Amino acid sequence: DLKNLGSKLSLVTQNLPVHFDNPDFRRDAIRSVTQSVEKINKMCSRLSLLSERSRIIPRPASLDQIVTDSIRGFDGMFKVPVHFVAGNVTDLYIDAEQMQKVVGNLLLNAGEAVAAGGEITVSTSMRDGWAQLAVSDTGCGMSREFIETRLFRPFQTTKPKGMGIGLFHCKTIVEAHGGRIEVESEEGKGTTFRVFLPRKTVSRGEGRG
Protein backbone atom coordinates (compact mmCIF):
# COMPACT_ATOMS: atom_id res chain seq x y z
CA ASP A 1 0.00 0.00 0.00
CA LEU A 2 2.78 2.44 0.88
CA LYS A 3 4.63 1.54 -2.33
CA ASN A 4 1.51 2.26 -4.40
CA LEU A 5 1.03 5.62 -2.71
CA GLY A 6 4.69 6.47 -3.25
CA SER A 7 4.35 5.67 -6.95
CA LYS A 8 1.25 7.84 -7.17
CA LEU A 9 3.01 10.80 -5.56
CA SER A 10 6.02 10.26 -7.80
CA LEU A 11 3.86 10.55 -10.90
CA VAL A 12 2.35 13.77 -9.62
CA THR A 13 5.76 15.36 -9.01
CA GLN A 14 7.07 14.21 -12.40
CA ASN A 15 4.12 15.77 -14.24
CA LEU A 16 3.93 18.90 -12.13
CA PRO A 17 6.58 20.93 -14.04
CA VAL A 18 4.99 20.00 -17.38
CA HIS A 19 1.37 20.73 -16.50
CA PHE A 20 1.74 23.32 -13.76
CA ASP A 21 -0.04 26.00 -15.78
CA ASN A 22 -3.11 23.79 -16.22
CA PRO A 23 -5.58 24.64 -13.42
CA ASP A 24 -7.36 21.30 -13.77
CA PHE A 25 -4.07 19.44 -13.29
CA ARG A 26 -3.17 21.56 -10.25
CA ARG A 27 -6.56 20.85 -8.70
CA ASP A 28 -6.22 17.10 -9.31
CA ALA A 29 -2.63 17.14 -8.07
CA ILE A 30 -3.59 18.83 -4.80
CA ARG A 31 -6.40 16.33 -4.28
CA SER A 32 -4.09 13.36 -4.99
CA VAL A 33 -1.40 14.61 -2.62
CA THR A 34 -3.92 15.36 0.13
CA GLN A 35 -5.60 11.96 -0.16
CA SER A 36 -2.25 10.15 -0.26
CA VAL A 37 -0.98 11.93 2.85
CA GLU A 38 -4.20 11.13 4.73
CA LYS A 39 -3.89 7.45 3.79
CA ILE A 40 -0.24 7.32 4.84
CA ASN A 41 -1.03 8.94 8.19
CA LYS A 42 -3.85 6.47 8.81
CA MET A 43 -1.62 3.51 7.98
CA CYS A 44 1.17 4.79 10.22
CA SER A 45 -1.30 5.30 13.03
CA ARG A 46 -2.60 1.74 12.71
CA LEU A 47 0.90 0.29 12.38
CA SER A 48 1.97 2.05 15.57
CA LEU A 49 -0.46 -0.17 17.47
CA LEU A 50 1.92 -3.09 16.91
CA SER A 51 4.69 -1.43 18.92
CA GLU A 52 2.43 -0.30 21.76
CA ARG A 53 1.37 -2.24 24.78
CA SER A 54 -2.17 -1.67 25.92
CA ARG A 55 -2.06 0.62 28.92
CA ILE A 56 -5.10 -0.08 31.03
CA ILE A 57 -6.48 2.51 33.48
CA PRO A 58 -9.47 0.74 35.04
CA ARG A 59 -12.32 2.66 36.61
CA PRO A 60 -15.91 1.73 37.47
CA ALA A 61 -17.82 1.49 34.20
CA SER A 62 -20.91 0.00 32.62
CA LEU A 63 -20.35 -2.44 29.78
CA ASP A 64 -23.97 -1.90 28.70
CA GLN A 65 -23.32 1.84 28.36
CA ILE A 66 -20.11 1.26 26.40
CA VAL A 67 -22.02 -0.92 23.93
CA THR A 68 -24.89 1.56 23.71
CA ASP A 69 -22.52 4.44 23.00
CA SER A 70 -20.63 2.40 20.40
CA ILE A 71 -23.78 1.43 18.53
CA ARG A 72 -25.02 5.02 18.63
CA GLY A 73 -21.69 6.18 17.20
CA PHE A 74 -22.26 3.99 14.12
CA ASP A 75 -25.82 5.21 13.63
CA GLY A 76 -26.75 4.98 9.97
CA MET A 77 -23.45 3.45 8.88
CA PHE A 78 -24.54 -0.18 8.74
CA LYS A 79 -26.74 -1.57 5.99
CA VAL A 80 -28.34 -4.05 8.42
CA PRO A 81 -30.07 -3.63 11.80
CA VAL A 82 -28.05 -3.91 15.01
CA HIS A 83 -29.91 -5.47 17.94
CA PHE A 84 -28.64 -5.03 21.50
CA VAL A 85 -29.71 -7.34 24.31
CA ALA A 86 -28.47 -5.72 27.52
CA GLY A 87 -27.70 -7.97 30.47
CA ASN A 88 -27.42 -5.25 33.12
CA VAL A 89 -23.62 -5.48 33.22
CA THR A 90 -22.99 -2.14 34.87
CA ASP A 91 -20.47 -2.49 37.69
CA LEU A 92 -17.22 -3.54 36.05
CA TYR A 93 -13.79 -2.14 36.86
CA ILE A 94 -12.37 -1.61 33.36
CA ASP A 95 -10.83 0.94 31.04
CA ALA A 96 -13.95 2.20 29.26
CA GLU A 97 -12.03 4.02 26.53
CA GLN A 98 -10.00 0.95 25.61
CA MET A 99 -12.99 -1.36 25.75
CA GLN A 100 -14.93 0.99 23.46
CA LYS A 101 -12.18 0.38 20.89
CA VAL A 102 -12.81 -3.36 21.21
CA VAL A 103 -16.58 -3.04 20.83
CA GLY A 104 -16.20 -0.63 17.92
CA ASN A 105 -13.81 -2.93 16.06
CA LEU A 106 -16.02 -5.97 16.55
CA LEU A 107 -19.01 -4.00 15.27
CA LEU A 108 -17.05 -2.82 12.24
CA ASN A 109 -15.99 -6.37 11.43
CA ALA A 110 -19.57 -7.58 11.72
CA GLY A 111 -20.83 -4.72 9.57
CA GLU A 112 -18.31 -5.50 6.82
CA ALA A 113 -19.03 -9.23 6.91
CA VAL A 114 -22.82 -9.17 6.74
CA ALA A 115 -24.80 -8.59 3.56
CA ALA A 116 -28.09 -6.78 3.06
CA GLY A 117 -30.91 -8.74 4.64
CA GLY A 118 -28.73 -9.99 7.48
CA GLU A 119 -28.40 -8.70 11.00
CA ILE A 120 -25.98 -8.01 13.83
CA THR A 121 -26.75 -8.92 17.43
CA VAL A 122 -24.86 -7.67 20.46
CA SER A 123 -25.47 -8.95 23.97
CA THR A 124 -23.99 -8.62 27.44
CA SER A 125 -24.34 -10.98 30.38
CA MET A 126 -22.77 -11.96 33.69
CA ARG A 127 -21.96 -15.58 34.40
CA ASP A 128 -19.69 -17.36 36.89
CA GLY A 129 -17.88 -14.16 37.84
CA TRP A 130 -17.22 -13.17 34.25
CA ALA A 131 -18.78 -10.38 32.24
CA GLN A 132 -19.50 -11.50 28.70
CA LEU A 133 -19.89 -9.50 25.52
CA ALA A 134 -21.05 -11.27 22.36
CA VAL A 135 -21.12 -9.74 18.87
CA SER A 136 -22.79 -11.95 16.27
CA ASP A 137 -23.44 -11.49 12.58
CA THR A 138 -25.10 -13.53 9.85
CA GLY A 139 -22.32 -12.76 7.40
CA CYS A 140 -19.79 -14.67 5.33
CA GLY A 141 -18.04 -16.40 8.22
CA MET A 142 -14.44 -17.66 8.37
CA SER A 143 -12.82 -20.99 7.64
CA ARG A 144 -11.55 -23.18 10.48
CA GLU A 145 -8.06 -23.01 8.99
CA PHE A 146 -8.06 -19.18 9.10
CA ILE A 147 -9.32 -19.13 12.69
CA GLU A 148 -6.75 -21.66 13.91
CA THR A 149 -3.68 -20.33 12.12
CA ARG A 150 -4.18 -16.65 11.25
CA LEU A 151 -6.92 -14.96 13.29
CA PHE A 152 -5.75 -12.40 15.88
CA ARG A 153 -2.33 -12.19 14.19
CA PRO A 154 -1.17 -8.89 12.67
CA PHE A 155 -1.30 -8.56 8.88
CA GLN A 156 -3.64 -11.55 8.56
CA THR A 157 -7.07 -10.65 7.20
CA THR A 158 -9.85 -11.85 4.90
CA LYS A 159 -10.65 -8.28 3.83
CA PRO A 160 -9.38 -7.16 0.40
CA LYS A 161 -8.25 -3.79 1.82
CA GLY A 162 -7.72 -4.80 5.45
CA MET A 163 -4.47 -4.73 7.42
CA GLY A 164 -5.30 -7.38 10.01
CA ILE A 165 -4.44 -5.13 12.96
CA GLY A 166 -7.84 -4.45 14.53
CA LEU A 167 -8.46 -7.88 16.04
CA PHE A 168 -4.85 -8.16 17.11
CA HIS A 169 -5.28 -4.91 19.05
CA CYS A 170 -8.60 -6.12 20.52
CA LYS A 171 -6.89 -9.23 21.84
CA THR A 172 -4.12 -7.24 23.56
CA ILE A 173 -6.66 -4.93 25.20
CA VAL A 174 -8.83 -7.78 26.47
CA GLU A 175 -5.84 -9.73 27.78
CA ALA A 176 -4.51 -6.62 29.53
CA HIS A 177 -7.81 -6.64 31.45
CA GLY A 178 -7.15 -10.23 32.49
CA GLY A 179 -9.78 -11.50 30.07
CA ARG A 180 -9.93 -13.49 26.86
CA ILE A 181 -11.62 -13.36 23.47
CA GLU A 182 -13.06 -16.34 21.63
CA VAL A 183 -14.70 -16.85 18.25
CA GLU A 184 -17.16 -19.23 16.64
CA SER A 185 -17.67 -19.06 12.90
CA GLU A 186 -18.94 -21.06 9.96
CA GLU A 187 -18.41 -20.11 6.36
CA GLY A 188 -21.58 -18.79 4.78
CA LYS A 189 -23.47 -18.69 8.09
CA GLY A 190 -21.86 -16.06 10.27
CA THR A 191 -19.54 -15.33 13.16
CA THR A 192 -19.76 -14.72 16.90
CA PHE A 193 -16.99 -13.06 18.89
CA ARG A 194 -17.17 -13.43 22.67
CA VAL A 195 -15.23 -11.28 25.10
CA PHE A 196 -14.83 -12.46 28.70
CA LEU A 197 -13.84 -9.95 31.38
CA PRO A 198 -13.38 -10.61 35.11
CA ARG A 199 -16.01 -8.88 37.21
CA LYS A 200 -13.32 -7.04 39.12
CA THR A 201 -9.75 -6.40 38.01
CA VAL A 202 -6.83 -4.35 39.24
CA SER A 203 -4.59 -2.08 37.22
CA ARG A 204 -1.87 -4.01 35.47
CA GLY A 205 -0.10 -0.98 34.08
CA GLU A 206 1.18 -2.07 30.70
CA GLY A 207 -0.68 -5.09 29.47
CA ARG A 208 0.78 -8.04 27.69
CA GLY A 209 1.78 -7.22 24.16
CSV table of C-alpha atoms in Angstrom, one decimal:
chain,number,residue,atom,x,y,z
A,1,ASP,CA,0.0,0.0,0.0
A,2,LEU,CA,2.8,2.4,0.9
A,3,LYS,CA,4.6,1.5,-2.3
A,4,ASN,CA,1.5,2.3,-4.4
A,5,LEU,CA,1.0,5.6,-2.7
A,6,GLY,CA,4.7,6.5,-3.3
A,7,SER,CA,4.3,5.7,-6.9
A,8,LYS,CA,1.2,7.8,-7.2
A,9,LEU,CA,3.0,10.8,-5.6
A,10,SER,CA,6.0,10.3,-7.8
A,11,LEU,CA,3.9,10.5,-10.9
A,12,VAL,CA,2.3,13.8,-9.6
A,13,THR,CA,5.8,15.4,-9.0
A,14,GLN,CA,7.1,14.2,-12.4
A,15,ASN,CA,4.1,15.8,-14.2
A,16,LEU,CA,3.9,18.9,-12.1
A,17,PRO,CA,6.6,20.9,-14.0
A,18,VAL,CA,5.0,20.0,-17.4
A,19,HIS,CA,1.4,20.7,-16.5
A,20,PHE,CA,1.7,23.3,-13.8
A,21,ASP,CA,0.0,26.0,-15.8
A,22,ASN,CA,-3.1,23.8,-16.2
A,23,PRO,CA,-5.6,24.6,-13.4
A,24,ASP,CA,-7.4,21.3,-13.8
A,25,PHE,CA,-4.1,19.4,-13.3
A,26,ARG,CA,-3.2,21.6,-10.3
A,27,ARG,CA,-6.6,20.8,-8.7
A,28,ASP,CA,-6.2,17.1,-9.3
A,29,ALA,CA,-2.6,17.1,-8.1
A,30,ILE,CA,-3.6,18.8,-4.8
A,31,ARG,CA,-6.4,16.3,-4.3
A,32,SER,CA,-4.1,13.4,-5.0
A,33,VAL,CA,-1.4,14.6,-2.6
A,34,THR,CA,-3.9,15.4,0.1
A,35,GLN,CA,-5.6,12.0,-0.2
A,36,SER,CA,-2.2,10.1,-0.3
A,37,VAL,CA,-1.0,11.9,2.9
A,38,GLU,CA,-4.2,11.1,4.7
A,39,LYS,CA,-3.9,7.5,3.8
A,40,ILE,CA,-0.2,7.3,4.8
A,41,ASN,CA,-1.0,8.9,8.2
A,42,LYS,CA,-3.8,6.5,8.8
A,43,MET,CA,-1.6,3.5,8.0
A,44,CYS,CA,1.2,4.8,10.2
A,45,SER,CA,-1.3,5.3,13.0
A,46,ARG,CA,-2.6,1.7,12.7
A,47,LEU,CA,0.9,0.3,12.4
A,48,SER,CA,2.0,2.0,15.6
A,49,LEU,CA,-0.5,-0.2,17.5
A,50,LEU,CA,1.9,-3.1,16.9
A,51,SER,CA,4.7,-1.4,18.9
A,52,GLU,CA,2.4,-0.3,21.8
A,53,ARG,CA,1.4,-2.2,24.8
A,54,SER,CA,-2.2,-1.7,25.9
A,55,ARG,CA,-2.1,0.6,28.9
A,56,ILE,CA,-5.1,-0.1,31.0
A,57,ILE,CA,-6.5,2.5,33.5
A,58,PRO,CA,-9.5,0.7,35.0
A,59,ARG,CA,-12.3,2.7,36.6
A,60,PRO,CA,-15.9,1.7,37.5
A,61,ALA,CA,-17.8,1.5,34.2
A,62,SER,CA,-20.9,0.0,32.6
A,63,LEU,CA,-20.4,-2.4,29.8
A,64,ASP,CA,-24.0,-1.9,28.7
A,65,GLN,CA,-23.3,1.8,28.4
A,66,ILE,CA,-20.1,1.3,26.4
A,67,VAL,CA,-22.0,-0.9,23.9
A,68,THR,CA,-24.9,1.6,23.7
A,69,ASP,CA,-22.5,4.4,23.0
A,70,SER,CA,-20.6,2.4,20.4
A,71,ILE,CA,-23.8,1.4,18.5
A,72,ARG,CA,-25.0,5.0,18.6
A,73,GLY,CA,-21.7,6.2,17.2
A,74,PHE,CA,-22.3,4.0,14.1
A,75,ASP,CA,-25.8,5.2,13.6
A,76,GLY,CA,-26.8,5.0,10.0
A,77,MET,CA,-23.4,3.4,8.9
A,78,PHE,CA,-24.5,-0.2,8.7
A,79,LYS,CA,-26.7,-1.6,6.0
A,80,VAL,CA,-28.3,-4.0,8.4
A,81,PRO,CA,-30.1,-3.6,11.8
A,82,VAL,CA,-28.1,-3.9,15.0
A,83,HIS,CA,-29.9,-5.5,17.9
A,84,PHE,CA,-28.6,-5.0,21.5
A,85,VAL,CA,-29.7,-7.3,24.3
A,86,ALA,CA,-28.5,-5.7,27.5
A,87,GLY,CA,-27.7,-8.0,30.5
A,88,ASN,CA,-27.4,-5.2,33.1
A,89,VAL,CA,-23.6,-5.5,33.2
A,90,THR,CA,-23.0,-2.1,34.9
A,91,ASP,CA,-20.5,-2.5,37.7
A,92,LEU,CA,-17.2,-3.5,36.0
A,93,TYR,CA,-13.8,-2.1,36.9
A,94,ILE,CA,-12.4,-1.6,33.4
A,95,ASP,CA,-10.8,0.9,31.0
A,96,ALA,CA,-14.0,2.2,29.3
A,97,GLU,CA,-12.0,4.0,26.5
A,98,GLN,CA,-10.0,1.0,25.6
A,99,MET,CA,-13.0,-1.4,25.8
A,100,GLN,CA,-14.9,1.0,23.5
A,101,LYS,CA,-12.2,0.4,20.9
A,102,VAL,CA,-12.8,-3.4,21.2
A,103,VAL,CA,-16.6,-3.0,20.8
A,104,GLY,CA,-16.2,-0.6,17.9
A,105,ASN,CA,-13.8,-2.9,16.1
A,106,LEU,CA,-16.0,-6.0,16.5
A,107,LEU,CA,-19.0,-4.0,15.3
A,108,LEU,CA,-17.1,-2.8,12.2
A,109,ASN,CA,-16.0,-6.4,11.4
A,110,ALA,CA,-19.6,-7.6,11.7
A,111,GLY,CA,-20.8,-4.7,9.6
A,112,GLU,CA,-18.3,-5.5,6.8
A,113,ALA,CA,-19.0,-9.2,6.9
A,114,VAL,CA,-22.8,-9.2,6.7
A,115,ALA,CA,-24.8,-8.6,3.6
A,116,ALA,CA,-28.1,-6.8,3.1
A,117,GLY,CA,-30.9,-8.7,4.6
A,118,GLY,CA,-28.7,-10.0,7.5
A,119,GLU,CA,-28.4,-8.7,11.0
A,120,ILE,CA,-26.0,-8.0,13.8
A,121,THR,CA,-26.8,-8.9,17.4
A,122,VAL,CA,-24.9,-7.7,20.5
A,123,SER,CA,-25.5,-9.0,24.0
A,124,THR,CA,-24.0,-8.6,27.4
A,125,SER,CA,-24.3,-11.0,30.4
A,126,MET,CA,-22.8,-12.0,33.7
A,127,ARG,CA,-22.0,-15.6,34.4
A,128,ASP,CA,-19.7,-17.4,36.9
A,129,GLY,CA,-17.9,-14.2,37.8
A,130,TRP,CA,-17.2,-13.2,34.2
A,131,ALA,CA,-18.8,-10.4,32.2
A,132,GLN,CA,-19.5,-11.5,28.7
A,133,LEU,CA,-19.9,-9.5,25.5
A,134,ALA,CA,-21.0,-11.3,22.4
A,135,VAL,CA,-21.1,-9.7,18.9
A,136,SER,CA,-22.8,-12.0,16.3
A,137,ASP,CA,-23.4,-11.5,12.6
A,138,THR,CA,-25.1,-13.5,9.8
A,139,GLY,CA,-22.3,-12.8,7.4
A,140,CYS,CA,-19.8,-14.7,5.3
A,141,GLY,CA,-18.0,-16.4,8.2
A,142,MET,CA,-14.4,-17.7,8.4
A,143,SER,CA,-12.8,-21.0,7.6
A,144,ARG,CA,-11.6,-23.2,10.5
A,145,GLU,CA,-8.1,-23.0,9.0
A,146,PHE,CA,-8.1,-19.2,9.1
A,147,ILE,CA,-9.3,-19.1,12.7
A,148,GLU,CA,-6.8,-21.7,13.9
A,149,THR,CA,-3.7,-20.3,12.1
A,150,ARG,CA,-4.2,-16.6,11.3
A,151,LEU,CA,-6.9,-15.0,13.3
A,152,PHE,CA,-5.8,-12.4,15.9
A,153,ARG,CA,-2.3,-12.2,14.2
A,154,PRO,CA,-1.2,-8.9,12.7
A,155,PHE,CA,-1.3,-8.6,8.9
A,156,GLN,CA,-3.6,-11.5,8.6
A,157,THR,CA,-7.1,-10.7,7.2
A,158,THR,CA,-9.8,-11.8,4.9
A,159,LYS,CA,-10.6,-8.3,3.8
A,160,PRO,CA,-9.4,-7.2,0.4
A,161,LYS,CA,-8.2,-3.8,1.8
A,162,GLY,CA,-7.7,-4.8,5.4
A,163,MET,CA,-4.5,-4.7,7.4
A,164,GLY,CA,-5.3,-7.4,10.0
A,165,ILE,CA,-4.4,-5.1,13.0
A,166,GLY,CA,-7.8,-4.4,14.5
A,167,LEU,CA,-8.5,-7.9,16.0
A,168,PHE,CA,-4.8,-8.2,17.1
A,169,HIS,CA,-5.3,-4.9,19.1
A,170,CYS,CA,-8.6,-6.1,20.5
A,171,LYS,CA,-6.9,-9.2,21.8
A,172,THR,CA,-4.1,-7.2,23.6
A,173,ILE,CA,-6.7,-4.9,25.2
A,174,VAL,CA,-8.8,-7.8,26.5
A,175,GLU,CA,-5.8,-9.7,27.8
A,176,ALA,CA,-4.5,-6.6,29.5
A,177,HIS,CA,-7.8,-6.6,31.4
A,178,GLY,CA,-7.2,-10.2,32.5
A,179,GLY,CA,-9.8,-11.5,30.1
A,180,ARG,CA,-9.9,-13.5,26.9
A,181,ILE,CA,-11.6,-13.4,23.5
A,182,GLU,CA,-13.1,-16.3,21.6
A,183,VAL,CA,-14.7,-16.9,18.2
A,184,GLU,CA,-17.2,-19.2,16.6
A,185,SER,CA,-17.7,-19.1,12.9
A,186,GLU,CA,-18.9,-21.1,10.0
A,187,GLU,CA,-18.4,-20.1,6.4
A,188,GLY,CA,-21.6,-18.8,4.8
A,189,LYS,CA,-23.5,-18.7,8.1
A,190,GLY,CA,-21.9,-16.1,10.3
A,191,THR,CA,-19.5,-15.3,13.2
A,192,THR,CA,-19.8,-14.7,16.9
A,193,PHE,CA,-17.0,-13.1,18.9
A,194,ARG,CA,-17.2,-13.4,22.7
A,195,VAL,CA,-15.2,-11.3,25.1
A,196,PHE,CA,-14.8,-12.5,28.7
A,197,LEU,CA,-13.8,-10.0,31.4
A,198,PRO,CA,-13.4,-10.6,35.1
A,199,ARG,CA,-16.0,-8.9,37.2
A,200,LYS,CA,-13.3,-7.0,39.1
A,201,THR,CA,-9.7,-6.4,38.0
A,202,VAL,CA,-6.8,-4.3,39.2
A,203,SER,CA,-4.6,-2.1,37.2
A,204,ARG,CA,-1.9,-4.0,35.5
A,205,GLY,CA,-0.1,-1.0,34.1
A,206,GLU,CA,1.2,-2.1,30.7
A,207,GLY,CA,-0.7,-5.1,29.5
A,208,ARG,CA,0.8,-8.0,27.7
A,209,GLY,CA,1.8,-7.2,24.2
